[in-house]
Amino acid sequence: MRVRKLTLAAMALAAGLSLTACQNDDGTDETSAPPAASAPSSSDGGSGSTGSDQAGGQDSAGKTPNGTGGANGTGEDGEAAAKCRTDELEITATDATVGGDTEGTVAVDLKNGGGRACTLAGYAGVDLTTNTGTLSAERTGEQAPPIVLKDGENVTFGITYPINDTGGSGVRITGLVVTPPNETKSVTLDWPGGASLPASDSPGSPVKVGPMGSAGQGG
């Protein structure tokens, strides 16, 4: 009888342990399920809102200033992007030689009278008509950034040439031909500088032309 009671007690104890283990397993599964379900929710929320918002903010911060700046720049430049036409410019030339200079200087002024803003970029074409033919000026090689002229504004560039102090007649200058940058139509002006250039057999032109703004700019 005692052996049976012990066997029944052992079986009851084993059944109780087995039931406890099953309950613990179920409890573990139930308690671990919510974190597993909530983790994707937190992760999705973080990447979906914070990450996208930050990326969007960076894109906006990067694109908006550049875009706005580019748009404004294009707008402003767009208004003045068209080149200045010869017919829109009032072109004059004056003697700008200062006493004691080793070279003569002529200042050529271009005033915008076209009723709109326009752009002059680079060098004008400069030719001197002489008794021996046409003499083209060579560029000085200085930087020539674009210059935007509003209606009524002007810009000046310089022409330099050797002064004829040889005592001879030299090369007699009869006129000045100016062609605005990127234009084909020219304007012929009286030459306001020295009457002649010294005769020379040196290659190249002794007359030099500077870029727009090289002789000062006024309004």
mmCIF file of C-alpha atoms in Angstrom:
data_model
loop_
_atom_site.group_PDB
_atom_site.id
_atom_site.type_symbol
_atom_site.label_atom_id
_atom_site.label_comp_id
_atom_site.label_asym_id
_atom_site.label_seq_id
_atom_site.Cartn_x
_atom_site.Cartn_y
_atom_site.Cartn_z
ATOM 1 C CA MET A 1 0.000 0.000 0.000
ATOM 2 C CA ARG A 2 2.780 2.378 0.858
ATOM 3 C CA VAL A 3 4.512 1.676 -2.426
ATOM 4 C CA ARG A 4 1.323 2.511 -4.375
ATOM 5 C CA LYS A 5 0.804 5.719 -2.481
ATOM 6 C CA LEU A 6 4.361 6.778 -3.201
ATOM 7 C CA THR A 7 3.936 5.948 -6.885
ATOM 8 C CA LEU A 8 0.689 7.883 -7.106
ATOM 9 C CA ALA A 9 2.286 10.818 -5.317
ATOM 10 C CA ALA A 10 5.234 10.755 -7.697
ATOM 11 C CA MET A 11 2.915 10.685 -10.685
ATOM 12 C CA ALA A 12 0.912 13.597 -9.300
ATOM 13 C CA LEU A 13 4.091 15.567 -8.692
ATOM 14 C CA ALA A 14 5.332 14.893 -12.224
ATOM 15 C CA ALA A 15 1.985 15.969 -13.666
ATOM 16 C CA GLY A 16 2.112 19.140 -11.633
ATOM 17 C CA LEU A 17 5.603 19.961 -12.833
ATOM 18 C CA SER A 18 4.570 19.275 -16.398
ATOM 19 C CA LEU A 19 1.571 21.596 -16.071
ATOM 20 C CA THR A 20 3.738 24.309 -14.526
ATOM 21 C CA ALA A 21 6.204 24.030 -17.368
ATOM 22 C CA CYS A 22 3.424 24.387 -19.912
ATOM 23 C CA GLN A 23 2.081 27.417 -18.153
ATOM 24 C CA ASN A 24 5.542 29.003 -18.045
ATOM 25 C CA ASP A 25 6.017 28.342 -21.738
ATOM 26 C CA ASP A 26 2.655 29.871 -22.544
ATOM 27 C CA GLY A 27 3.395 32.806 -20.287
ATOM 28 C CA THR A 28 6.755 33.332 -21.900
ATOM 29 C CA ASP A 29 5.241 33.301 -25.357
ATOM 30 C CA GLU A 30 2.507 35.711 -24.333
ATOM 31 C CA THR A 31 4.870 38.123 -22.630
ATOM 32 C CA SER A 32 7.439 38.010 -25.439
ATOM 33 C CA ALA A 33 4.846 38.552 -28.191
ATOM 34 C CA PRO A 34 4.089 42.247 -27.417
ATOM 35 C CA PRO A 35 7.768 43.383 -27.672
ATOM 36 C CA ALA A 36 8.057 41.507 -30.952
ATOM 37 C CA ALA A 37 4.928 43.230 -32.214
ATOM 38 C CA SER A 38 5.879 46.653 -30.890
ATOM 39 C CA ALA A 39 9.460 46.615 -32.183
ATOM 40 C CA PRO A 40 8.512 46.860 -35.872
ATOM 41 C CA SER A 41 6.023 49.586 -35.008
ATOM 42 C CA SER A 42 8.700 51.666 -33.298
ATOM 43 C CA SER A 43 11.209 50.981 -36.069
ATOM 44 C CA ASP A 44 8.733 51.832 -38.815
ATOM 45 C CA GLY A 45 7.728 54.968 -37.042
ATOM 46 C CA GLY A 46 11.334 56.083 -36.629
ATOM 47 C CA SER A 47 12.387 55.530 -40.224
ATOM 48 C CA GLY A 48 9.088 56.570 -41.698
ATOM 49 C CA SER A 49 8.699 59.924 -39.969
ATOM 50 C CA THR A 50 12.010 61.030 -38.518
ATOM 51 C CA GLY A 51 14.242 59.663 -41.263
ATOM 52 C CA SER A 52 12.047 60.838 -44.117
ATOM 53 C CA ASP A 53 11.456 64.201 -42.550
ATOM 54 C CA GLN A 54 15.166 64.735 -42.031
ATOM 55 C CA ALA A 55 15.959 63.631 -45.528
ATOM 56 C CA GLY A 56 13.240 65.861 -46.855
ATOM 57 C CA GLY A 57 14.505 68.760 -44.794
ATOM 58 C CA GLN A 58 18.006 68.282 -46.087
ATOM 59 C CA ASP A 59 16.754 68.117 -49.646
ATOM 60 C CA SER A 60 14.706 71.240 -49.098
ATOM 61 C CA ALA A 61 17.571 72.994 -47.414
ATOM 62 C CA GLY A 62 19.877 71.965 -50.205
ATOM 63 C CA LYS A 63 17.589 72.568 -53.141
ATOM 64 C CA THR A 64 15.624 75.589 -52.057
ATOM 65 C CA PRO A 65 18.533 78.049 -51.652
ATOM 66 C CA ASN A 66 20.246 76.769 -54.763
ATOM 67 C CA GLY A 67 17.010 76.672 -56.647
ATOM 68 C CA THR A 68 15.939 80.068 -55.415
ATOM 69 C CA GLY A 69 19.342 81.530 -55.961
ATOM 70 C CA GLY A 70 19.555 80.002 -59.404
ATOM 71 C CA ALA A 71 16.052 81.129 -60.220
ATOM 72 C CA ASN A 72 16.664 84.640 -58.961
ATOM 73 C CA GLY A 73 20.006 84.739 -60.669
ATOM 74 C CA THR A 74 18.507 83.454 -63.844
ATOM 75 C CA GLY A 75 15.670 85.918 -63.501
ATOM 76 C CA GLU A 76 17.982 88.828 -62.950
ATOM 77 C CA ASP A 77 20.404 87.623 -65.565
ATOM 78 C CA GLY A 78 17.474 86.719 -67.744
ATOM 79 C CA GLU A 79 16.379 90.328 -67.786
ATOM 80 C CA ALA A 80 19.861 91.376 -68.850
ATOM 81 C CA ALA A 81 20.959 88.158 -70.562
ATOM 82 C CA ALA A 82 20.490 89.538 -74.055
ATOM 83 C CA LYS A 83 23.638 91.121 -75.392
ATOM 84 C CA CYS A 84 23.787 94.836 -76.039
ATOM 85 C CA ARG A 85 23.142 95.550 -79.687
ATOM 86 C CA THR A 86 25.180 98.124 -81.569
ATOM 87 C CA ASP A 87 22.038 100.125 -82.356
ATOM 88 C CA GLU A 88 21.218 100.317 -78.637
ATOM 89 C CA LEU A 89 24.565 101.834 -77.692
ATOM 90 C CA GLU A 90 25.768 105.411 -77.864
ATOM 91 C CA ILE A 91 29.498 105.072 -78.519
ATOM 92 C CA THR A 92 31.932 107.946 -78.084
ATOM 93 C CA ALA A 93 35.719 108.243 -77.863
ATOM 94 C CA THR A 94 37.843 110.811 -76.038
ATOM 95 C CA ASP A 95 41.542 111.432 -75.539
ATOM 96 C CA ALA A 96 42.484 110.173 -72.056
ATOM 97 C CA THR A 97 46.253 110.607 -72.276
ATOM 98 C CA VAL A 98 47.813 112.054 -69.139
ATOM 99 C CA GLY A 99 50.853 114.306 -69.419
ATOM 100 C CA GLY A 100 54.046 112.385 -68.883
ATOM 101 C CA ASP A 101 52.625 109.045 -70.014
ATOM 102 C CA THR A 102 54.860 107.026 -72.286
ATOM 103 C CA GLU A 103 51.811 105.787 -74.183
ATOM 104 C CA GLY A 104 48.747 107.536 -75.496
ATOM 105 C CA THR A 105 45.303 106.488 -74.284
ATOM 106 C CA VAL A 106 41.873 106.800 -75.864
ATOM 107 C CA ALA A 107 38.810 106.018 -73.740
ATOM 108 C CA VAL A 108 35.818 104.560 -75.559
ATOM 109 C CA ASP A 109 32.491 104.920 -73.776
ATOM 110 C CA LEU A 110 29.433 102.766 -74.489
ATOM 111 C CA LYS A 111 26.123 104.025 -73.074
ATOM 112 C CA ASN A 112 23.025 101.863 -73.058
ATOM 113 C CA GLY A 113 20.104 103.684 -74.644
ATOM 114 C CA GLY A 114 18.033 100.671 -75.629
ATOM 115 C CA GLY A 115 15.362 101.038 -72.952
ATOM 116 C CA ARG A 116 16.255 97.694 -71.337
ATOM 117 C CA ALA A 117 19.104 96.109 -69.449
ATOM 118 C CA CYS A 118 21.696 94.370 -71.599
ATOM 119 C CA THR A 119 25.049 92.658 -71.228
ATOM 120 C CA LEU A 120 28.491 93.449 -72.594
ATOM 121 C CA ALA A 121 31.001 90.650 -72.182
ATOM 122 C CA GLY A 122 34.637 90.579 -73.173
ATOM 123 C CA TYR A 123 36.418 92.837 -75.613
ATOM 124 C CA ALA A 124 35.189 95.165 -78.295
ATOM 125 C CA GLY A 125 36.721 94.988 -81.720
ATOM 126 C CA VAL A 126 38.952 98.000 -82.397
ATOM 127 C CA ASP A 127 40.438 98.952 -85.757
ATOM 128 C CA LEU A 128 42.328 102.075 -86.690
ATOM 129 C CA THR A 129 42.059 103.280 -90.255
ATOM 130 C CA THR A 130 45.370 104.682 -91.416
ATOM 131 C CA ASN A 131 47.000 105.959 -94.556
ATOM 132 C CA THR A 132 48.589 102.535 -94.955
ATOM 133 C CA GLY A 133 45.486 100.429 -94.346
ATOM 134 C CA THR A 134 43.539 99.054 -91.391
ATOM 135 C CA LEU A 135 45.374 98.329 -88.154
ATOM 136 C CA SER A 136 43.608 96.067 -85.666
ATOM 137 C CA ALA A 137 44.225 96.471 -81.945
ATOM 138 C CA GLU A 138 45.417 93.475 -79.942
ATOM 139 C CA ARG A 139 43.753 92.458 -76.675
ATOM 140 C CA THR A 140 45.667 93.015 -73.458
ATOM 141 C CA GLY A 141 44.632 89.605 -72.099
ATOM 142 C CA GLU A 142 43.057 90.964 -68.915
ATOM 143 C CA GLN A 143 40.055 89.179 -67.445
ATOM 144 C CA ALA A 144 36.827 90.286 -69.079
ATOM 145 C CA PRO A 145 33.798 89.476 -66.856
ATOM 146 C CA PRO A 146 30.328 90.270 -68.217
ATOM 147 C CA ILE A 147 28.990 93.726 -67.381
ATOM 148 C CA VAL A 148 25.253 94.352 -67.135
ATOM 149 C CA LEU A 149 24.174 97.838 -68.159
ATOM 150 C CA LYS A 150 20.791 99.129 -67.130
ATOM 151 C CA ASP A 151 19.153 101.607 -69.438
ATOM 152 C CA GLY A 152 21.133 104.866 -69.258
ATOM 153 C CA GLU A 153 24.251 103.311 -67.730
ATOM 154 C CA ASN A 154 27.635 103.265 -69.428
ATOM 155 C CA VAL A 155 30.946 101.444 -69.399
ATOM 156 C CA THR A 156 34.344 102.519 -70.708
ATOM 157 C CA PHE A 157 37.327 100.622 -72.062
ATOM 158 C CA GLY A 158 40.762 101.877 -73.014
ATOM 159 C CA ILE A 159 42.902 101.845 -76.132
ATOM 160 C CA THR A 160 46.632 102.398 -75.728
ATOM 161 C CA TYR A 161 49.097 103.213 -78.494
ATOM 162 C CA PRO A 162 52.700 104.389 -78.830
ATOM 163 C CA ILE A 163 53.181 108.133 -79.066
ATOM 164 C CA ASN A 164 55.002 109.245 -82.173
ATOM 165 C CA ASP A 165 57.893 111.330 -80.932
ATOM 166 C CA THR A 166 60.297 110.341 -83.680
ATOM 167 C CA GLY A 167 59.883 113.597 -85.521
ATOM 168 C CA GLY A 168 58.771 111.775 -88.660
ATOM 169 C CA SER A 169 55.292 111.582 -90.142
ATOM 170 C CA GLY A 170 54.898 107.961 -89.115
ATOM 171 C CA VAL A 171 51.587 106.201 -89.790
ATOM 172 C CA ARG A 172 48.764 108.713 -90.006
ATOM 173 C CA ILE A 173 45.512 107.704 -88.285
ATOM 174 C CA THR A 174 42.337 108.676 -90.115
ATOM 175 C CA GLY A 175 39.601 107.046 -88.025
ATOM 176 C CA LEU A 176 38.504 104.605 -85.343
ATOM 177 C CA VAL A 177 36.160 101.650 -85.923
ATOM 178 C CA VAL A 178 34.528 100.051 -82.845
ATOM 179 C CA THR A 179 32.540 96.822 -82.875
ATOM 180 C CA PRO A 180 30.755 95.981 -79.580
ATOM 181 C CA PRO A 181 31.406 92.515 -78.136
ATOM 182 C CA ASN A 182 29.617 89.683 -79.935
ATOM 183 C CA GLU A 183 28.302 92.059 -82.586
ATOM 184 C CA THR A 184 29.067 92.386 -86.288
ATOM 185 C CA LYS A 185 27.814 95.927 -86.822
ATOM 186 C CA SER A 186 30.487 98.584 -86.270
ATOM 187 C CA VAL A 187 30.538 102.293 -85.556
ATOM 188 C CA THR A 188 33.110 104.598 -87.162
ATOM 189 C CA LEU A 189 34.322 107.479 -84.997
ATOM 190 C CA ASP A 190 36.822 110.307 -85.302
ATOM 191 C CA TRP A 191 40.154 109.404 -83.745
ATOM 192 C CA PRO A 192 40.698 111.724 -80.751
ATOM 193 C CA GLY A 193 44.269 110.672 -79.948
ATOM 194 C CA GLY A 194 47.648 111.436 -81.469
ATOM 195 C CA ALA A 195 47.610 112.094 -85.172
ATOM 196 C CA SER A 196 50.094 109.351 -86.020
ATOM 197 C CA LEU A 197 51.896 106.259 -84.845
ATOM 198 C CA PRO A 198 55.639 105.798 -85.122
ATOM 199 C CA ALA A 199 56.630 103.702 -88.108
ATOM 200 C CA SER A 200 57.744 100.247 -87.064
ATOM 201 C CA ASP A 201 58.785 97.004 -88.657
ATOM 202 C CA SER A 202 58.055 94.986 -85.502
ATOM 203 C CA PRO A 203 55.528 92.158 -85.898
ATOM 204 C CA GLY A 204 52.168 92.497 -84.215
ATOM 205 C CA SER A 205 50.121 95.565 -83.518
ATOM 206 C CA PRO A 206 51.422 98.373 -81.313
ATOM 207 C CA VAL A 207 47.808 99.297 -80.463
ATOM 208 C CA LYS A 208 46.244 97.500 -77.489
ATOM 209 C CA VAL A 209 42.634 97.288 -76.326
ATOM 210 C CA GLY A 210 41.457 96.497 -72.797
ATOM 211 C CA PRO A 211 38.258 94.709 -71.768
ATOM 212 C CA MET A 212 35.000 96.361 -70.798
ATOM 213 C CA GLY A 213 35.510 98.463 -67.670
ATOM 214 C CA SER A 214 39.290 98.726 -68.103
ATOM 215 C CA ALA A 215 39.129 102.526 -68.240
ATOM 216 C CA GLY A 216 36.542 103.051 -65.474
ATOM 217 C CA GLN A 217 32.768 102.789 -65.365
ATOM 218 C CA GLY A 218 30.232 105.473 -64.758
ATOM 219 C CA GLY A 219 26.454 105.696 -64.441
#
